[in-house]
XYZ file of C-alpha atoms in Angstrom:
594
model
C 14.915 21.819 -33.718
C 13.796 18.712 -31.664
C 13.111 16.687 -35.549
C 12.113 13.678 -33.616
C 8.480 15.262 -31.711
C 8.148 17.389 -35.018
C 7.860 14.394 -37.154
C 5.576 12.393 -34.546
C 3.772 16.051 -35.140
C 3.312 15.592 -38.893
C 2.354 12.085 -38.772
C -0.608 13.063 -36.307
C -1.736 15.800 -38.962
C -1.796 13.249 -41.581
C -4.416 11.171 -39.196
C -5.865 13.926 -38.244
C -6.894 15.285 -41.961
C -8.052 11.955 -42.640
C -9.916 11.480 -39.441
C -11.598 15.460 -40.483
C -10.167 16.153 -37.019
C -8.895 19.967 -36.019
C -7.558 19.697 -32.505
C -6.471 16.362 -30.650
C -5.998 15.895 -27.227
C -3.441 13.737 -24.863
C -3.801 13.984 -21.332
C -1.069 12.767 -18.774
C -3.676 9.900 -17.349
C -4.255 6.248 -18.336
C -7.920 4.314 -18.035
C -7.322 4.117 -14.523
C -6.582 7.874 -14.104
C -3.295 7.400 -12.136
C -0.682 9.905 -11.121
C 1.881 7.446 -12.669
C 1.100 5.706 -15.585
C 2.365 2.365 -17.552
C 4.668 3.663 -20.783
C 1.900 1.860 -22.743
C -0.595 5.391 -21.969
C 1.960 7.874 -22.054
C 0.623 9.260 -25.178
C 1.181 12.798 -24.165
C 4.935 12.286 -23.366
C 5.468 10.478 -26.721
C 4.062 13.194 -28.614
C 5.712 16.265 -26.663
C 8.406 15.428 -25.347
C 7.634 16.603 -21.606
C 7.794 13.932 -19.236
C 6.547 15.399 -15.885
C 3.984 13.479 -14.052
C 0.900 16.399 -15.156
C 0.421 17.977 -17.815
C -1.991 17.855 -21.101
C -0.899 18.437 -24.653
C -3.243 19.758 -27.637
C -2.138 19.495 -31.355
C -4.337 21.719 -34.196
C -3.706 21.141 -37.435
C -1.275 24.171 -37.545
C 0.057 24.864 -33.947
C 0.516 22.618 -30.515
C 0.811 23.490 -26.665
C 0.828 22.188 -23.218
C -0.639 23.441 -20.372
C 1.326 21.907 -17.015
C 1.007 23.302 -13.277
C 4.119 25.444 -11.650
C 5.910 22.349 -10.470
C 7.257 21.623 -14.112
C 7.850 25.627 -15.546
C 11.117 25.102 -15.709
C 11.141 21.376 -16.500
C 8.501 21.983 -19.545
C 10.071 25.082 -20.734
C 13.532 23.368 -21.418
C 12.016 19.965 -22.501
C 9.575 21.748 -25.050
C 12.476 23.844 -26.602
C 13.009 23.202 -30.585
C 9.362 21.719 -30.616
C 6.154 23.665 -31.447
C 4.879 23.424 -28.372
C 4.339 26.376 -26.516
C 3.993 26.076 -22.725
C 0.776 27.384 -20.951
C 1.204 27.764 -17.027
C -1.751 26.916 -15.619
C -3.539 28.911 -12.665
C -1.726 32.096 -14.274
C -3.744 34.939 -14.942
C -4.636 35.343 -18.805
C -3.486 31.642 -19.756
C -6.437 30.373 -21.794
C -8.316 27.279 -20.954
C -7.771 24.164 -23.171
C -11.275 24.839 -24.799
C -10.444 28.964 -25.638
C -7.305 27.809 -26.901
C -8.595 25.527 -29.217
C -11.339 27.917 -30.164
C -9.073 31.217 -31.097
C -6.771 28.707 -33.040
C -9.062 26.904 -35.488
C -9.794 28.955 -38.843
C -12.362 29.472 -41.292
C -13.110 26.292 -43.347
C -12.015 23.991 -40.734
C -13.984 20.736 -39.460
C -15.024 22.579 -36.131
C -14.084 19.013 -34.573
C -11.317 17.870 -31.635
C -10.404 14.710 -30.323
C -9.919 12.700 -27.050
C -9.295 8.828 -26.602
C -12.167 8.602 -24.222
C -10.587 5.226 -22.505
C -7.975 8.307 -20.957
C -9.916 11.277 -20.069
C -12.761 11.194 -17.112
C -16.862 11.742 -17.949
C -16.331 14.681 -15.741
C -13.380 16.182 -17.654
C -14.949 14.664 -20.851
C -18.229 16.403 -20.326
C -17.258 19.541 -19.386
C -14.883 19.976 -22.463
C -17.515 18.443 -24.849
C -19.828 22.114 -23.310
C -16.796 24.657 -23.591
C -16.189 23.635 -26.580
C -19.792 23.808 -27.673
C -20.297 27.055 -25.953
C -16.848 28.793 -27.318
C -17.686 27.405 -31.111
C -19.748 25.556 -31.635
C -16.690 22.625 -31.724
C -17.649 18.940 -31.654
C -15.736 16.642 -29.524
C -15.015 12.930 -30.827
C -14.412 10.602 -28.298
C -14.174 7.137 -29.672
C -10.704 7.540 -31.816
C -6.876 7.039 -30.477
C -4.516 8.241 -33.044
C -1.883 6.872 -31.381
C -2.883 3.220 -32.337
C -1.327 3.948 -35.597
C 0.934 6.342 -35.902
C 2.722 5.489 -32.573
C 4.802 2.305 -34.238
C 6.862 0.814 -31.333
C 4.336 1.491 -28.692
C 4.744 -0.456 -25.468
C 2.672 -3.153 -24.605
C 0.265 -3.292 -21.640
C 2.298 -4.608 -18.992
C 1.955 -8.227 -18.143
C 4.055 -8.363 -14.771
C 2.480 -11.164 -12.454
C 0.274 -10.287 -9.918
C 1.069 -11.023 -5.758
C -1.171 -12.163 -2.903
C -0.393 -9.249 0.240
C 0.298 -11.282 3.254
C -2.622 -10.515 5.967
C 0.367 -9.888 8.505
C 1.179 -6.347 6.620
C -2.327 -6.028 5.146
C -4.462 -5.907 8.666
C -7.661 -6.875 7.216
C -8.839 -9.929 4.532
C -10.732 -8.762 1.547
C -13.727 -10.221 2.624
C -14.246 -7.685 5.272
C -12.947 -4.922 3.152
C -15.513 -6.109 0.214
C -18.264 -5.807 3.679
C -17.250 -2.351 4.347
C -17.504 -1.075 0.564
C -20.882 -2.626 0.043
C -22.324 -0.922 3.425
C -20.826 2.676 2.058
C -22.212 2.066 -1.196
C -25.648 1.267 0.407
C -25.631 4.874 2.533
C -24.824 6.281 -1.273
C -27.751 3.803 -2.598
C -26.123 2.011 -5.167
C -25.564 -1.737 -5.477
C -22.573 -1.815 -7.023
C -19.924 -0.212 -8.439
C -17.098 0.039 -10.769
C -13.810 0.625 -9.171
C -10.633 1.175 -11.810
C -8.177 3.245 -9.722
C -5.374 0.283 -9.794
C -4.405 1.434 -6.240
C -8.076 1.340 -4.613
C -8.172 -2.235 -6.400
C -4.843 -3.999 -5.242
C -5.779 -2.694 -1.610
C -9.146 -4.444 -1.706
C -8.392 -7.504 -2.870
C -4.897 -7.265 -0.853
C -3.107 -8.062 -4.097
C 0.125 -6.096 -5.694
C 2.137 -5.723 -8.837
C 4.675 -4.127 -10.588
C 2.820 -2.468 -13.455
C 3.656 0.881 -12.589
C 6.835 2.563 -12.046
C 7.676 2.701 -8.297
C 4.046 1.834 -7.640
C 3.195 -1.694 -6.181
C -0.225 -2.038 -8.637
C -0.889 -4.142 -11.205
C -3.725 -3.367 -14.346
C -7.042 -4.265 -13.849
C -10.849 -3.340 -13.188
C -12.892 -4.821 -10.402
C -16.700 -4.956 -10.834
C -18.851 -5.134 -7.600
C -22.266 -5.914 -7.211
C -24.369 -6.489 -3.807
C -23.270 -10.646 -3.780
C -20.336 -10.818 -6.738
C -17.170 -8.918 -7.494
C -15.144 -9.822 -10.705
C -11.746 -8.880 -11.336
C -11.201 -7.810 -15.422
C -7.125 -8.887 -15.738
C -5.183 -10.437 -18.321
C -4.986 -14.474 -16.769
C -1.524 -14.223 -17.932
C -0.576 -11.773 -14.796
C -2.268 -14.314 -12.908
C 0.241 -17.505 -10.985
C -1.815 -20.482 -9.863
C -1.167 -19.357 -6.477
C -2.904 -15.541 -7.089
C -5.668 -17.657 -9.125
C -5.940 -19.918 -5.603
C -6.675 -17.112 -3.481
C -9.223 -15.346 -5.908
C -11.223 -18.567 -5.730
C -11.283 -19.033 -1.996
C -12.309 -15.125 -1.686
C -14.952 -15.430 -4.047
C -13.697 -13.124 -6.683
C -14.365 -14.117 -10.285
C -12.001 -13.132 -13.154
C -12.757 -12.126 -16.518
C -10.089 -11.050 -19.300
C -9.122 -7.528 -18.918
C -10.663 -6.195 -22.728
C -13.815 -7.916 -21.350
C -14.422 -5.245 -18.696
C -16.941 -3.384 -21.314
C -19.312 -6.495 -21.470
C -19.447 -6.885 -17.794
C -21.130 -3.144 -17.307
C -23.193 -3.670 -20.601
C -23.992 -6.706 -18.374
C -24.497 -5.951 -14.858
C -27.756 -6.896 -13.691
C -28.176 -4.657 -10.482
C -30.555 -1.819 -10.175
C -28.431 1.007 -10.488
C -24.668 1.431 -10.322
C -22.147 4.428 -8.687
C -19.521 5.560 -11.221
C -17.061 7.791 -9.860
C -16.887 10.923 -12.696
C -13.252 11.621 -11.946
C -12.352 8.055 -12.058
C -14.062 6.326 -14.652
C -13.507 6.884 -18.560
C -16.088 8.331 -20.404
C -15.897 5.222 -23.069
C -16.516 2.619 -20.043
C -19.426 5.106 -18.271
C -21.106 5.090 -22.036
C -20.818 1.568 -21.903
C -23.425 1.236 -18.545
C -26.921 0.619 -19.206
C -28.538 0.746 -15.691
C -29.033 3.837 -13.804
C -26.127 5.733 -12.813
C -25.417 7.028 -9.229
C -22.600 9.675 -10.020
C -20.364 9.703 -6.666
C -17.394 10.037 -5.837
C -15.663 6.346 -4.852
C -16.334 5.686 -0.836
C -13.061 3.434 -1.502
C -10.322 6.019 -0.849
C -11.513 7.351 2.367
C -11.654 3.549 3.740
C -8.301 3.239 2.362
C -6.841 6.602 3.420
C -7.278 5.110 7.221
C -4.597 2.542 8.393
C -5.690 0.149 10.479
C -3.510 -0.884 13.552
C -1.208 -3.367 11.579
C -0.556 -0.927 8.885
C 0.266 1.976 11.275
C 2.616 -0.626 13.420
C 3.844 -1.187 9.836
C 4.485 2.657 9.183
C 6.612 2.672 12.118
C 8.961 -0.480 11.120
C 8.967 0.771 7.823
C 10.183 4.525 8.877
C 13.073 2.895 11.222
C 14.386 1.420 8.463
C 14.309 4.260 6.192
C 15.787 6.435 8.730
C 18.539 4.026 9.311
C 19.766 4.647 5.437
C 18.996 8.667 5.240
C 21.458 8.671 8.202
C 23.740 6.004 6.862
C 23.365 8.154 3.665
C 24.098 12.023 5.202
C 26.871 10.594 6.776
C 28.064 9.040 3.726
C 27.687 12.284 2.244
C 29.209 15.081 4.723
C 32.373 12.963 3.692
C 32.288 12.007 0.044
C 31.274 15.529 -1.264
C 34.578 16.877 0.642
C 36.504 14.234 -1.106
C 35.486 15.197 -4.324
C 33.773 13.346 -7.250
C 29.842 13.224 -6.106
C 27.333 14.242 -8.481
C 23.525 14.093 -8.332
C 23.036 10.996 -9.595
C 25.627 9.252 -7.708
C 24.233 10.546 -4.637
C 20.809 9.522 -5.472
C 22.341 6.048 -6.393
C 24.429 5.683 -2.988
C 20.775 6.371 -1.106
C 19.318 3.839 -2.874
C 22.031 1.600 -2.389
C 21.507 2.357 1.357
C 17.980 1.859 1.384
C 18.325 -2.092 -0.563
C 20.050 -3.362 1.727
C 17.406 -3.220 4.828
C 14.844 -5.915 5.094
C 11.766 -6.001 3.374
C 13.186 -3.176 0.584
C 10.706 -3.654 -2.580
C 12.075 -0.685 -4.521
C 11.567 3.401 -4.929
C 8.486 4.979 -3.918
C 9.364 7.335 -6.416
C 12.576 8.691 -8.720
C 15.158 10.346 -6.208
C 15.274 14.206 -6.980
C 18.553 15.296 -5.778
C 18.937 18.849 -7.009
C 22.057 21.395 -6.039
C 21.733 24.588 -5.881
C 19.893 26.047 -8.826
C 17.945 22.961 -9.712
C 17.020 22.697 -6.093
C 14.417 25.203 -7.762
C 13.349 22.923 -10.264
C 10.099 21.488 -7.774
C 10.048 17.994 -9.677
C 13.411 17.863 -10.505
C 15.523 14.423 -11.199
C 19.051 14.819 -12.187
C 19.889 12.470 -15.508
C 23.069 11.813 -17.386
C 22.149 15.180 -19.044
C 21.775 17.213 -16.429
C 23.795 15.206 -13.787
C 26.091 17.843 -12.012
C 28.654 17.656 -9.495
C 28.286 18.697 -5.766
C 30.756 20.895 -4.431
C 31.764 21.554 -0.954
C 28.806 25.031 -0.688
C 25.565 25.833 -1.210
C 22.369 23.609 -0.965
C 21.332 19.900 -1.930
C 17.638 19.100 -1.897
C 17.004 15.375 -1.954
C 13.262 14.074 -1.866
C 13.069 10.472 -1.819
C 11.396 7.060 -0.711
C 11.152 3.578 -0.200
C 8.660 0.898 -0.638
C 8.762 -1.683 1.847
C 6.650 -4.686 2.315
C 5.184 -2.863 5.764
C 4.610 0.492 4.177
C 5.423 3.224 1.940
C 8.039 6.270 2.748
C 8.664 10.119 1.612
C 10.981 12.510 3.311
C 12.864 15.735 1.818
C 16.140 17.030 3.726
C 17.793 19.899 2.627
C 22.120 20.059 2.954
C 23.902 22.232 3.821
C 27.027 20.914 2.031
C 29.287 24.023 2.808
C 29.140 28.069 3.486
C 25.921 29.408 2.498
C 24.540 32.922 1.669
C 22.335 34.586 4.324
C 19.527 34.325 2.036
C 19.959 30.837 1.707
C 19.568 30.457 6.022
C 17.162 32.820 6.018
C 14.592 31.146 3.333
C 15.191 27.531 5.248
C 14.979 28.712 8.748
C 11.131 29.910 7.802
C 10.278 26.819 5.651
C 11.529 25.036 8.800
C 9.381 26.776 11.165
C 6.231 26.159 8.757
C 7.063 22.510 8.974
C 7.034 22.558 12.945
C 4.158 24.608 12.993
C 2.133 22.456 11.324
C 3.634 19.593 13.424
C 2.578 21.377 16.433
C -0.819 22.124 15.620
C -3.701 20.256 17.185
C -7.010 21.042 15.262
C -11.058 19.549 15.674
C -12.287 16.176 14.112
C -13.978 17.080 10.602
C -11.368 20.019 10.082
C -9.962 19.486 6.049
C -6.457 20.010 5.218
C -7.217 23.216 3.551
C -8.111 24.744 7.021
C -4.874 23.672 8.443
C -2.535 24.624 4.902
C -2.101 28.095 6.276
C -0.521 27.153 9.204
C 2.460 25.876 7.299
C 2.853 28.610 5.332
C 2.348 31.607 8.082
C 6.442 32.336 8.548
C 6.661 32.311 4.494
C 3.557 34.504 3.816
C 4.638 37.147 6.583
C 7.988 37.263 4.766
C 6.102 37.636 1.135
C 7.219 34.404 -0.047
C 4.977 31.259 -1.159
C 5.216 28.221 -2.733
C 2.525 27.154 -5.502
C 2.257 22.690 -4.649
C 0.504 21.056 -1.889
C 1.475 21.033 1.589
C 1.028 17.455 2.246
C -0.773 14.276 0.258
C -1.863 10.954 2.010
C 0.680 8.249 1.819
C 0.144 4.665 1.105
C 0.573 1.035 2.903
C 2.925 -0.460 0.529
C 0.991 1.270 -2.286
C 1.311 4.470 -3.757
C 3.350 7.347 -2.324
C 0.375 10.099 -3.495
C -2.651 9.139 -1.542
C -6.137 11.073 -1.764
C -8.632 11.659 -0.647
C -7.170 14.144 2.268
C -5.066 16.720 1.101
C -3.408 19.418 2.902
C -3.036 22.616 0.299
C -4.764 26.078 -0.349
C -7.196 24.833 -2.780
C -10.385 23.624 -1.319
C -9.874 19.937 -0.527
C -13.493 18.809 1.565
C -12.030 15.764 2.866
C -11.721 15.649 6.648
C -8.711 14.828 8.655
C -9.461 11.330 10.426
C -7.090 9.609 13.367
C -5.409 7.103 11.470
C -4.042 9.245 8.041
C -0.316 9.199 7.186
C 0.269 12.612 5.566
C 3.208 14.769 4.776
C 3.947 17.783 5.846
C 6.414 19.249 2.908
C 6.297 23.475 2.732
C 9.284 24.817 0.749
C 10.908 27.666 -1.913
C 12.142 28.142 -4.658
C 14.192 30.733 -6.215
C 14.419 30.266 -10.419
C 18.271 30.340 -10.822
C 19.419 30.158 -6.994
C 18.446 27.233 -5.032
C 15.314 25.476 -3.417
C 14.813 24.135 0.346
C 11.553 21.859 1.146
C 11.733 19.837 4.727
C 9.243 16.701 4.653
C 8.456 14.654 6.776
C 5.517 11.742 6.864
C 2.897 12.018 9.120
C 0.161 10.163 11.075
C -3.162 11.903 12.224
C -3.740 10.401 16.153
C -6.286 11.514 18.993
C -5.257 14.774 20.924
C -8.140 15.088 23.560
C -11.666 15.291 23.850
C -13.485 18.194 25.385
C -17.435 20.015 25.665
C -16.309 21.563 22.438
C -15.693 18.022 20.619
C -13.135 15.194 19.644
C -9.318 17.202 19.030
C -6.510 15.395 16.961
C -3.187 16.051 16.394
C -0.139 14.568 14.234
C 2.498 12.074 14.603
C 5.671 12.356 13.332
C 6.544 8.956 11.618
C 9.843 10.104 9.944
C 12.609 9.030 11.604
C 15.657 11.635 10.349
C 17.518 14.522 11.094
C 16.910 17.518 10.412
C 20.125 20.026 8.817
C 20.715 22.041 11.497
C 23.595 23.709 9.886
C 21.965 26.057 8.101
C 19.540 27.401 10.929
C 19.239 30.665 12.068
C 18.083 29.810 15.482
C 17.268 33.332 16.522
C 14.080 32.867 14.099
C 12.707 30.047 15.948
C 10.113 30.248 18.534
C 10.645 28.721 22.410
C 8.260 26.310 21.441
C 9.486 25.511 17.907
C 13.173 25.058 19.509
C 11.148 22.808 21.982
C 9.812 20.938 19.191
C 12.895 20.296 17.299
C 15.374 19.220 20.064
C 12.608 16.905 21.164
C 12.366 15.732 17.593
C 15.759 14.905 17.893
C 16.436 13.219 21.038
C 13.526 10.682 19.393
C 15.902 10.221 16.213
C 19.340 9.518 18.159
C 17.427 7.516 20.563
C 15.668 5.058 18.047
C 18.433 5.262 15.389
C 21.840 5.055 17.147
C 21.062 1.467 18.504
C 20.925 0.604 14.763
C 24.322 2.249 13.240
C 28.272 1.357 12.959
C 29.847 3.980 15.300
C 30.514 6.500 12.747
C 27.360 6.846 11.802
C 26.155 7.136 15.537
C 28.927 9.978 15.938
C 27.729 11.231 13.372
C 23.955 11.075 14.496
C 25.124 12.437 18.068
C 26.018 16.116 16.648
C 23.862 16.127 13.961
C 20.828 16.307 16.474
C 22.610 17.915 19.233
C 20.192 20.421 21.402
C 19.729 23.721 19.888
């Protein structure tokens, strides 16, 4: 039994007797309603155990579970052994909403009462929990109470890392302009102001960074805009005299960060736009002027790179593809030798990458998984589960950087030695779903969710599938998972624009056998413009070989074959230049024609 998470268990059930509380709720998000959060908000991971990047965990008074999505089955299902959690896989037929759950657990006698922190879950997600619960029975929700404030003893503090000015050189565009181009969106919304608290949409306007967040370059803080002001809610103590300097001259005011509640109950404008799956519900109660509920205009200015950001992608992915080479090189030799594990490959990458110029750190942990873990979607190999590589089978490594001129994300799959059939087979077809969608030149407005199926075609006509996204926006110098655009089977409305870095990552996985995903990063550029409209096409910003070792190339297309070998004549043209000559002999047969 896990005695640790069951204790944390029965100290909650003490609080929550006393509280008259039957269900509580932690979610995997912060105020700011981040992918990543500061250890200070990860409430849910503290009082489970699971540490994936989504998930949410409910405690009754007599039972607990936690509902996560397919990338962390496996993860969740080992972490949450010995506990009394019990996993829910969401988007599985006959797992139970949060609400239903909640509902067939409580018994007679009970308070007919749950619990959220509402500084941590969205109005939306608040709202629409506060009705199921209502409508399933007759539950209450209480919104206003964080358990962990006292039974979590050594919780983290909010982080207090100082706060950066972004040079203009690698930003593109000065704050005043970007403040300009908010204020005219929020106009064709009609609002005259807004509250913006996603840390990422923040450091980008106001071309400021931190180092609040794990392999994210963000630092924690709300900005307040109205139709003449903006004020920046951050603890002064983040804040160097140079940072404070710069504020001043671009007209920004700062308040503490605790004092972000008295600026809405404050704000003087007409009416204000709140973003429901941004903003808390305690900070939207907080507003007393009239709300326009839309969605942010700030990610879809952000989600478009301006010239000096995309000449920044480019530098950046040179680099990067200078140490995967460096680093496949490395490896074709040291797994031979002997003594290479997970982590020590992951470590020699990184290694690779911190030496190149403008290096800032990780875009996000390494996962380099062998063999059967290559199954595990979001795995990361730790001292724990750290094994060896041996001269066979499969290594998936998904990684990136963080330079000063942008942000990186690429997955190769290795062939380390002799593979099974089914192994070539299964990354021959994810291959050819990665240059199909490569190939593909689509209409201006088209959404990523008309173009997912092109990735997936080979997979689906071969009855396989794979349950994430196909490809997320990627940041300049910010964070690695970028929104608004989306590339995945859900409906995602946003529209593809020239000037979006996105990835373009299909892949499988086999529970108990191995994984393959190929990713590479890329950016969304004019094709041609006809009587039938304004065509675009994509990019490839990744600079890396691709394994050909394990290809079947009998399953590729002319024009896939076409695709590739030009692919690679780019690589060994813009790389080789850059490498010792081992590497470039290396490089020279590693992208040899097919």
């Amino acid at each position: 039994m896990n005695t640790i998470i069951n204790q944390r268990l029965q100290a909650l059930r003490e609080v929550m007797r006393r509280e008259r509380l039957d269900a509580f709720i932690f979610p995997s998000t912060d105020p700011h309603h981040g992918e990543y959060v500061p250890a200070h908000w990860e409430g849910r991971k503290w009082i489970s155990g699971f540490d994936g990047s989504a998930g949410t965990a409910v405690v009754t008074l007599h039972s607990a579970a936690l509902w996560t999505d397919s990338r962390y089955f496996i993860a969740a299902e080992e972490q949450l052994r010995g506990t009394e959690f019990v996993l829910m896989r969401e988007r599985i037929p006959g797992t139970p909403s949060i609400a239903e759950w909640i509902a067939g657990q409580l018994q007679e006698g009970e308070y007919r009462e749950a619990g959220v922190d509402g500084m941590v879950f969205s109005v939306n997600d608040t709202e629409a929990l506060i009705a199921d619960l209502r409508r399933l029975g007759g539950i209450t929700l209480r919104t206003n109470f964080d358990p962990l404030q006292t039974i979590w003893t050594d919780r983290p503090p909010v982080p207090l890392n100082p706060v950066a000015v972004y040079p203009i050189e690698y930003a593109g565009e000065g704050t005043t302009s970007k403040l300009a181009r908010i204020r005219k969106a929020l106009r064709e919304k009609h609002a005259d102001g807004m509250l913006i608290t996603a840390l990422d949409d923040i450091a980008w306007t106001l071309n400021l960074r931190g180092s609040d967040v794990h392999c994210n370059p963000v630092f924690v803080g709300y900005l307040l805009i109205s139709t003449q002001d903006a004020t920046l809610f951050v603890d002064s103590r983040k804040l160097t005299a140079e940072v404070r300097s710069y504020l001043a001259e671009q007209h920004i005011k700062v308040d503490d960060y605790a004092n972000v509640t008295k600026g809405l109950a404050d704000y003087f404008e007409y009416n204000i736009l709140i973003d429901p799956d941004e903003v808390c519900y305690t900070l939207y109660k907080y507003v007393k002027r009239e709300v326009v509920r839309e969605a942010s205009p700030v990610p879809s200015l952000k989600a478009v790179k301006n010239e000096t950001e995309q000449r920044g992608f480019h530098e950046a992915m040179l680099r990067d593809g200078i140490a995967m080479t460096r680093f496949l090189c490395w490896l074709d030799t040291a797994v031979a030798q002997g003594g290479v594990t997970e982590c020590s490959a992951a470590e020699q990458l990184r290694a690779f990458r911190a030496e190149l110029p403008l290096y800032r750190g990780l875009s996000f942990d390494t996962i380099a998984a062998y063999q059967e873990h290559g199954a595990i979607v979001h795995y990361e190999p730790t001292p724990d589960t750290d094994i060896p590589l041996r001269p066979e089978g499969l290594l998936l490594v998904d990684s990136g950087a963080q330079y000063l001129d942008g942000t990186t994300d690429i997955t190769r799959t290795i062939a380390l030695g002799p593979l099974t059939d089914e192994q070539r087979r299964v990354y021959t077809l994810v291959l050819k779903g990665h240059i199909d969608l490569q190939l593909l030149k689509f209409p201006e407005g088209a959404s990523g969710s008309q173009l997912d199926a092109v990735a997936r075609r080979p997979l689906w006509q071969e009855g396989l599938n794979y349950l994430h996204g196909t490809g997320h926006g990627v940041g300049a110098f910010l964070n690695v998972h970028e929104g608004p655009h989306q590339i995945r089977m859900e409906w995602r409305p946003e529209p593809m624009r020239a000037g979006m870095t996105v990835t373009d990552e299909p892949g499988i996985y086999l529970e108990g056998r191995f994984g393959v995903r190929i990713e590479n990063t890329l950016l969304v550029v004019p094709y041609m413009e006809t009587e039938c409209g304004r065509f675009l096409q994509f990019e490839t910003l990744t600079l890396c070989p691709v394994d050909l070792r394990p290809l079947i190339p009998e399953l590729l297309s002319p024009e896939e074959i076409e695709w590739l070998n030009a692919y690679h004549a780019r690589v060994r043209e813009a790389l080789t230049p850059c490498l010792d000559s081992d590497a470039a002999r290396w490089l020279e047969e590693a992208t040899r024609a097919v």
